[in-house]
CSV table of C-alpha atoms and ligand atoms in Angstrom, one decimal:
chain,number,residue,atom,x,y,z
Z,48,MET,CA,-31.5,-23.8,18.7
Z,49,ALA,CA,-29.9,-21.6,15.9
Z,50,ILE,CA,-26.5,-21.3,17.6
Z,51,THR,CA,-23.7,-23.5,16.3
Z,52,GLN,CA,-22.1,-25.6,19.0
Z,53,HIS,CA,-18.3,-25.1,19.4
Z,54,THR,CA,-15.5,-27.1,20.8
Z,55,ARG,CA,-13.6,-23.9,21.7
Z,56,VAL,CA,-15.1,-20.8,23.3
Z,57,ARG,CA,-13.7,-17.6,22.0
Z,58,ASP,CA,-13.2,-14.6,24.2
Z,59,VAL,CA,-12.2,-11.1,23.2
Z,60,LEU,CA,-10.4,-9.6,26.2
Z,61,ALA,CA,-8.1,-7.6,24.0
Z,62,ILE,CA,-7.7,-7.0,20.2
Z,63,ALA,CA,-4.7,-9.3,20.4
Z,64,ASP,CA,-7.1,-12.2,20.8
Z,65,LEU,CA,-8.0,-11.7,17.1
Z,66,THR,CA,-6.0,-12.6,14.1
Z,67,ASP,CA,-5.6,-10.1,11.3
Z,68,ILE,CA,-8.1,-12.1,9.2
Z,69,GLU,CA,-10.7,-12.1,12.0
Z,70,LEU,CA,-10.3,-8.4,12.4
Z,71,HIS,CA,-11.0,-7.8,8.7
Z,72,GLU,CA,-13.9,-10.3,8.8
Z,73,LEU,CA,-15.4,-8.4,11.8
Z,74,LEU,CA,-15.0,-5.1,10.1
Z,75,GLU,CA,-16.6,-6.4,6.9
Z,76,LEU,CA,-19.5,-7.9,8.9
Z,77,SER,CA,-19.9,-4.6,10.8
Z,78,HIS,CA,-20.2,-2.8,7.5
Z,79,GLN,CA,-22.9,-5.3,6.4
Z,80,MET,CA,-24.7,-5.0,9.7
Z,81,LYS,CA,-24.6,-1.2,9.5
Z,82,SER,CA,-26.2,-1.3,6.0
Z,83,GLN,CA,-28.8,-3.9,7.1
Z,84,PRO,CA,-29.3,-3.5,10.8
Z,85,ARG,CA,-32.2,-5.9,11.0
Z,86,GLY,CA,-30.8,-8.5,8.7
Z,87,TRP,CA,-29.8,-10.9,11.6
Z,88,LEU,CA,-32.9,-10.6,13.8
Z,89,ASP,CA,-33.2,-14.4,14.3
Z,90,ALA,CA,-29.5,-15.0,15.2
Z,91,LEU,CA,-29.8,-14.9,19.0
Z,92,ALA,CA,-33.6,-15.4,19.3
Z,93,GLY,CA,-34.4,-16.7,22.7
Z,94,GLU,CA,-30.9,-16.0,24.0
Z,95,THR,CA,-29.7,-13.6,26.8
Z,96,VAL,CA,-26.4,-11.7,26.9
Z,97,ALA,CA,-25.2,-10.8,30.4
Z,98,CYS,CA,-23.7,-7.2,30.4
Z,99,PHE,CA,-22.0,-6.5,33.6
Z,100,PHE,CA,-20.7,-3.0,34.3
Z,101,GLN,CA,-18.6,-2.1,37.3
Z,102,LYS,CA,-18.0,1.5,35.9
Z,103,PRO,CA,-20.4,4.0,34.3
Z,104,SER,CA,-20.9,3.9,30.5
Z,105,THR,CA,-23.0,5.7,28.0
Z,106,ARG,CA,-21.8,4.4,24.6
Z,107,THR,CA,-20.7,0.8,25.4
Z,108,ARG,CA,-23.7,0.0,27.6
Z,109,VAL,CA,-26.4,1.4,25.3
Z,110,SER,CA,-24.7,0.3,22.0
Z,111,LEU,CA,-24.4,-3.3,23.4
Z,112,HIS,CA,-28.0,-3.3,24.3
Z,113,GLY,CA,-28.9,-2.1,20.8
Z,114,ALA,CA,-26.5,-4.6,19.2
Z,115,ILE,CA,-28.0,-7.6,21.1
Z,116,ALA,CA,-31.5,-6.4,20.4
Z,117,ARG,CA,-30.8,-6.3,16.6
Z,118,LEU,CA,-29.6,-9.9,16.8
Z,119,GLY,CA,-32.9,-10.9,18.4
Z,120,GLY,CA,-31.4,-11.5,21.8
Z,121,ALA,CA,-32.2,-10.1,25.2
Z,122,PRO,CA,-29.5,-7.9,26.8
Z,123,LEU,CA,-29.4,-8.1,30.6
Z,124,LEU,CA,-27.6,-5.1,32.0
Z,125,ILE,CA,-26.3,-5.9,35.5
Z,126,ARG,CA,-24.7,-3.5,38.0
Z,127,PRO,CA,-22.3,-4.8,40.7
Z,128,ASP,CA,-24.7,-4.1,43.5
Z,129,GLU,CA,-27.2,-6.4,41.8
Z,130,LEU,CA,-25.0,-9.4,42.0
Z,131,GLN,CA,-23.8,-11.5,45.0
Z,132,LEU,CA,-20.2,-10.4,44.1
Z,133,GLY,CA,-20.5,-7.6,46.6
Z,134,ARG,CA,-21.3,-10.1,49.3
Z,135,GLY,CA,-18.2,-12.2,48.6
Z,136,GLU,CA,-19.3,-14.6,45.8
Z,137,PRO,CA,-16.1,-15.2,43.7
Z,138,ILE,CA,-15.9,-14.0,40.1
Z,139,SER,CA,-15.1,-17.5,39.1
Z,140,ASP,CA,-18.4,-18.9,40.5
Z,141,THR,CA,-20.3,-15.9,39.1
Z,142,ALA,CA,-18.9,-16.6,35.6
Z,143,ARG,CA,-19.8,-20.3,35.9
Z,144,VAL,CA,-23.3,-19.6,36.9
Z,145,LEU,CA,-23.9,-16.8,34.3
Z,146,SER,CA,-22.7,-19.2,31.6
Z,147,GLY,CA,-25.7,-21.4,32.4
Z,148,TYR,CA,-28.2,-18.6,31.6
Z,149,ALA,CA,-26.5,-16.4,28.9
Z,150,CYS,CA,-24.9,-17.1,25.5
Z,151,ALA,CA,-22.2,-14.5,26.2
Z,152,ILE,CA,-20.9,-12.2,28.9
Z,153,ALA,CA,-19.8,-8.6,28.3
Z,154,ALA,CA,-18.1,-7.0,31.2
Z,155,ARG,CA,-16.6,-3.6,32.1
Z,156,VAL,CA,-14.3,-4.1,35.0
Z,157,PHE,CA,-11.5,-2.3,36.9
Z,158,LYS,CA,-9.0,-5.1,36.5
Z,159,GLN,CA,-8.1,-7.0,33.4
Z,160,THR,CA,-7.2,-9.9,35.6
Z,161,ASP,CA,-10.9,-10.2,36.7
Z,162,LEU,CA,-11.8,-10.6,33.0
Z,163,GLU,CA,-9.2,-13.3,32.7
Z,164,THR,CA,-10.7,-15.1,35.7
Z,165,MET,CA,-14.2,-14.7,34.2
Z,166,ALA,CA,-13.0,-16.1,30.9
Z,167,GLU,CA,-11.3,-19.0,32.5
Z,168,HIS,CA,-14.4,-20.1,34.3
Z,169,SER,CA,-17.0,-19.2,31.7
Z,170,THR,CA,-18.3,-21.7,29.2
Z,171,VAL,CA,-19.6,-18.9,26.9
Z,172,PRO,CA,-17.6,-16.1,25.2
Z,173,VAL,CA,-16.5,-13.2,27.4
Z,174,ILE,CA,-16.2,-9.7,25.8
Z,175,ASN,CA,-14.1,-6.9,27.4
Z,176,ALA,CA,-16.4,-3.9,27.6
Z,177,LEU,CA,-13.4,-1.8,28.9
Z,178,SER,CA,-10.8,-2.6,31.6
Z,179,ASP,CA,-7.8,-0.8,33.1
Z,180,LEU,CA,-5.7,-2.2,30.2
Z,181,HIS,CA,-7.8,-2.6,27.1
Z,182,HIS,CA,-10.9,-1.3,25.3
Z,183,PRO,CA,-11.2,-3.6,22.3
Z,184,CYS,CA,-14.9,-2.7,21.5
Z,185,GLN,CA,-13.8,0.9,21.0
Z,186,ALA,CA,-10.9,0.0,18.7
Z,187,LEU,CA,-13.3,-2.0,16.4
Z,188,ALA,CA,-15.5,1.1,16.0
Z,189,ASP,CA,-12.4,3.3,15.5
Z,190,LEU,CA,-11.1,1.1,12.6
Z,191,LEU,CA,-14.5,0.9,11.0
Z,192,THR,CA,-14.6,4.7,11.1
Z,193,ILE,CA,-11.1,5.1,9.7
Z,194,ASN,CA,-11.9,2.6,6.9
Z,195,GLU,CA,-15.1,4.5,6.1
Z,196,ARG,CA,-13.2,7.8,5.9
Z,197,PHE,CA,-10.1,6.8,4.0
Z,198,GLY,CA,-11.3,3.6,2.1
Z,199,THR,CA,-8.4,1.6,3.6
Z,200,LEU,CA,-6.6,0.9,6.9
Z,201,THR,CA,-3.3,-0.3,5.4
Z,202,GLY,CA,-0.6,2.4,5.6
Z,203,VAL,CA,-2.9,5.0,7.3
Z,204,ARG,CA,-1.0,7.2,9.8
Z,205,LEU,CA,-2.7,7.6,13.2
Z,206,ALA,CA,-1.3,9.8,15.9
Z,207,TYR,CA,-2.6,9.3,19.5
Z,208,VAL,CA,-1.7,12.2,21.7
Z,209,GLY,CA,-2.3,11.7,25.5
Z,210,GLU,CA,-2.1,9.2,28.3
Z,211,GLY,CA,-0.9,5.7,27.4
Z,212,ASN,CA,-4.1,4.0,28.6
Z,213,ASN,CA,-6.6,1.3,27.8
Z,214,VAL,CA,-7.8,3.0,24.6
Z,215,VAL,CA,-4.4,3.4,23.1
Z,216,HIS,CA,-3.4,-0.2,24.0
Z,217,SER,CA,-6.3,-1.4,21.9
Z,218,LEU,CA,-5.5,1.1,19.1
Z,219,LEU,CA,-1.9,-0.1,19.1
Z,220,GLU,CA,-3.0,-3.8,18.8
Z,221,ALA,CA,-5.7,-3.0,16.1
Z,222,GLY,CA,-3.4,-0.7,14.1
Z,223,ALA,CA,-0.6,-3.3,14.2
Z,224,LEU,CA,-2.9,-6.0,12.9
Z,225,ALA,CA,-4.2,-3.8,10.2
Z,226,GLY,CA,-0.7,-2.6,9.0
Z,227,MET,CA,-1.2,1.0,10.1
Z,228,HIS,CA,1.4,3.5,11.2
Z,229,VAL,CA,0.6,4.4,14.8
Z,230,ALA,CA,2.5,7.1,16.6
Z,231,VAL,CA,1.8,7.7,20.3
Z,232,ALA,CA,2.9,10.9,22.1
Z,233,SER,CA,2.7,10.8,25.9
Z,234,PRO,CA,4.7,12.2,28.8
Z,235,GLY,CA,7.5,9.6,29.6
Z,236,ASP,CA,5.9,8.2,32.8
Z,237,LEU,CA,2.4,8.1,31.2
Z,238,ALA,CA,3.6,6.2,28.1
Z,239,PRO,CA,1.8,3.0,27.0
Z,240,ASP,CA,2.6,-0.4,28.5
Z,241,PRO,CA,6.1,-1.4,27.3
Z,242,ALA,CA,5.1,-5.0,26.8
Z,243,ILE,CA,2.2,-4.1,24.5
Z,244,VAL,CA,4.4,-1.6,22.6
Z,245,ALA,CA,7.1,-4.3,22.1
Z,246,GLU,CA,4.5,-6.9,20.9
Z,247,THR,CA,2.7,-4.5,18.6
Z,248,ALA,CA,5.9,-3.1,17.1
Z,249,THR,CA,6.9,-6.5,15.9
Z,250,LEU,CA,3.4,-7.3,14.6
Z,251,ALA,CA,3.1,-3.9,12.9
Z,252,ARG,CA,6.4,-4.5,11.1
Z,253,ASP,CA,5.3,-7.9,9.9
Z,254,ASN,CA,2.1,-6.3,8.5
Z,255,GLY,CA,3.9,-3.4,6.8
Z,256,GLY,CA,3.0,-0.9,9.5
Z,257,SER,CA,5.0,0.7,12.3
Z,258,ILE,CA,4.8,1.9,15.9
Z,259,LEU,CA,6.4,5.1,17.1
Z,260,ILE,CA,6.5,6.1,20.8
Z,261,THR,CA,7.6,9.7,21.5
Z,262,GLU,CA,7.1,12.5,24.0
Z,263,ASP,CA,6.6,15.0,21.3
Z,264,PRO,CA,3.0,15.6,20.1
Z,265,VAL,CA,4.2,17.4,16.9
Z,266,GLU,CA,6.4,14.5,15.9
Z,267,ALA,CA,3.5,12.1,16.3
Z,268,ALA,CA,0.9,14.3,14.5
Z,269,ALA,CA,3.2,15.3,11.6
Z,270,GLY,CA,1.6,14.0,8.4
Z,271,ALA,CA,-1.1,12.0,10.2
Z,272,SER,CA,-4.5,11.2,8.7
Z,273,VAL,CA,-6.0,10.6,12.1
Z,274,VAL,CA,-5.3,12.6,15.3
Z,275,TYR,CA,-6.8,10.8,18.3
Z,276,THR,CA,-7.0,11.7,22.0
Z,277,ASP,CA,-8.7,10.5,25.2
Z,278,VAL,CA,-9.4,12.0,28.6
Z,279,TRP,CA,-6.5,12.9,30.9
Z,280,VAL,CA,-8.0,11.0,33.8
Z,281,SER,CA,-9.5,7.6,33.2
Z,282,MET,CA,-12.1,5.9,35.4
Z,283,GLY,CA,-10.4,4.5,38.4
Z,284,ASP,CA,-7.4,7.0,38.3
Z,285,GLU,CA,-9.2,9.8,40.1
Z,286,THR,CA,-6.6,10.0,42.8
Z,287,GLU,CA,-3.9,10.9,40.2
Z,288,ALA,CA,-6.1,13.5,38.6
Z,289,GLU,CA,-4.0,16.6,39.5
Z,290,ALA,CA,-0.7,15.0,38.4
Z,291,HIS,CA,-2.1,13.8,35.2
Z,292,MET,CA,-3.7,17.2,34.3
Z,293,GLN,CA,-0.4,18.9,34.9
Z,294,LYS,CA,1.7,16.4,32.8
Z,295,LEU,CA,-0.8,16.2,30.0
Z,296,ARG,CA,-1.4,20.0,29.5
Z,297,PRO,CA,1.1,20.2,26.6
Z,298,TYR,CA,-0.7,17.3,24.9
Z,299,GLN,CA,-4.0,19.1,24.2
Z,300,VAL,CA,-5.3,18.6,20.6
Z,301,ASN,CA,-6.0,22.1,19.3
Z,302,ASP,CA,-6.1,23.8,15.9
Z,303,GLU,CA,-2.3,24.3,16.0
Z,304,LEU,CA,-1.7,20.6,16.4
Z,305,MET,CA,-4.3,19.7,13.8
Z,306,ARG,CA,-2.4,21.9,11.3
Z,307,VAL,CA,0.6,19.7,11.6
Z,308,ALA,CA,-1.4,16.7,10.4
Z,309,ARG,CA,-2.6,16.2,6.8
Z,310,PRO,CA,-5.1,18.8,5.5
Z,311,ASP,CA,-7.7,16.0,5.2
Z,312,ALA,CA,-7.0,14.6,8.6
Z,313,VAL,CA,-9.8,13.7,11.0
Z,314,PHE,CA,-10.0,14.1,14.7
Z,315,MET,CA,-11.1,11.1,16.8
Z,316,HIS,CA,-11.9,10.6,20.5
Z,317,CYS,CA,-13.6,7.6,22.2
Z,318,LEU,CA,-15.7,10.0,24.3
Z,319,PRO,CA,-16.7,11.2,26.8
Z,320,ALA,CA,-14.6,14.4,26.0
Z,321,HIS,CA,-13.7,17.3,28.2
Z,322,ARG,CA,-13.6,20.5,26.0
Z,323,GLY,CA,-10.8,22.7,27.0
Z,324,GLU,CA,-8.7,19.9,28.5
Z,325,GLU,CA,-7.5,17.1,26.1
Z,326,VAL,CA,-9.2,18.8,23.1
Z,327,THR,CA,-10.5,22.3,22.3
Z,328,ALA,CA,-14.2,22.8,21.5
Z,329,GLU,CA,-13.1,24.1,18.1
Z,330,VAL,CA,-11.5,20.8,17.2
Z,331,LEU,CA,-14.1,18.5,18.8
Z,332,ASP,CA,-17.0,20.4,17.2
Z,333,GLY,CA,-15.2,21.4,14.1
Z,334,GLU,CA,-15.3,20.1,10.5
Z,335,GLN,CA,-12.5,17.6,10.9
Z,336,SER,CA,-14.1,15.9,13.8
Z,337,ALA,CA,-15.3,12.3,13.2
Z,338,VAL,CA,-16.4,11.6,16.8
Z,339,TRP,CA,-20.1,11.3,16.2
Z,340,GLN,CA,-19.6,8.8,13.4
Z,341,GLN,CA,-17.1,7.0,15.6
Z,342,ALA,CA,-19.6,6.8,18.5
Z,343,ALA,CA,-22.4,5.6,16.2
Z,344,ASN,CA,-20.1,2.8,14.8
Z,345,ARG,CA,-20.0,1.3,18.3
Z,346,LEU,CA,-23.3,-0.5,17.6
Z,347,PRO,CA,-22.6,-2.3,14.3
Z,348,THR,CA,-19.1,-3.4,15.5
Z,349,GLU,CA,-20.5,-4.8,18.7
Z,350,GLN,CA,-23.3,-6.5,16.8
Z,351,ALA,CA,-20.7,-8.2,14.6
Z,352,LEU,CA,-18.5,-9.1,17.5
Z,353,VAL,CA,-21.3,-10.7,19.6
Z,354,TYR,CA,-22.7,-12.5,16.6
Z,355,ALA,CA,-19.3,-13.9,15.5
Z,356,LEU,CA,-18.3,-15.1,19.0
Z,357,VAL,CA,-21.7,-16.6,19.9
Z,358,THR,CA,-22.5,-18.3,16.6
Z,359,GLY,CA,-18.9,-19.0,15.4
Z,360,ASP,CA,-19.9,-17.6,12.0
Z,361,TRP,CA,-17.6,-14.7,11.1
Z,362,THR,CA,-19.1,-14.1,7.6
Z,363,GLY,CA,-22.7,-13.4,8.7
Z,364,LYS,CA,-24.0,-16.0,6.1
Z,365,GLU,CA,-25.3,-18.6,8.5
Z,366,HIS,CA,-28.0,-16.5,10.2
Z,367,ALA,CA,-28.8,-13.8,7.7
Z,368,ARG,CA,-32.5,-13.5,7.2
J,47,CP,N1,-16.1,5.3,24.7
J,47,CP,C1,-16.8,4.6,25.6
J,47,CP,O1,-16.5,3.5,25.9
J,47,CP,O2,-17.8,5.4,26.2
J,47,CP,P1,-18.6,4.9,27.5
J,47,CP,O3,-17.7,5.0,28.7
J,47,CP,O4,-19.7,5.9,27.6
J,47,CP,O5,-19.1,3.5,27.3
J,48,NVA,N1,-9.6,5.9,29.1
J,48,NVA,C1,-11.0,6.1,29.4
J,48,NVA,C2,-11.9,5.6,28.4
J,48,NVA,C3,-13.4,5.9,28.6
J,48,NVA,C4,-14.2,5.3,27.5
J,48,NVA,C5,-11.3,5.5,30.8
J,48,NVA,O1,-10.9,4.4,31.0
J,48,NVA,O2,-12.0,6.1,31.6
């Protein structure tokens, strides 16, 4: 078997599971895999990756499939109603059993704690494909895109305007590791998790970056190179939809807010987007929008992540064709 045997199984349940060196290695490997998509076709030959999705997904589901296929592996996409979980089999038993068949498990779940249980009982790497708290796969594609646009990550100013959710938690962690300046503007009671803010503020400072939390979108966007937003109502928060929409209305990214940022600023969004809510159609479909590049970058970043975690080779050298 081509896969290196490890003593320690690595999971990525959050960007904070990576070191700054590993983050840079993954981005470098993503860049290589984007340039040579089929250069690692033997890496996972004969292996299966279990991809379990409790919530809908367009980008993550399909890009993971493509990423695993480009490593020569077989992605197995599993919906909750196809497992015995729905009939009461515990997550811990499911993770143990799946580990016997698959070389990695990617999972999109409602609760981060379910991922933690999975990782605790799995003997193969577990990858967070989005939870209530984090979206690390998205942040990897975001950083690759920013690096492609500006030639660096260090010192780049990113303004996130919207709800303090899973996407911004991963952006805060990634930005802090990369020495970026990340400013987040949210209504007070929809601000990011204070524990994540505190940890990333220290880490950002150590890496020459900074974290700013404010309620003022203009303060966040002033002088930014990247203006980022996400939906006002995340999957699983539907009961709070009305309250969120009302509180977040002043946080729309529109031409007026984009003018506060640098003239060469880009607009980013993890997608799916709601034109006329968190972003205007003019901005999303306008010249400054980087969203299609960002979405396309999901594939090479996931290819690099799955490869590194399963093979233990973060440089890509061991299994390059
Ligand atoms: N951005 C993102 O994760 O999209 P999906 O929900 O379509 O996977
Ligand atoms: N915050 C959004 C991201 C979707 C990719 C959600 O969790 O629904």
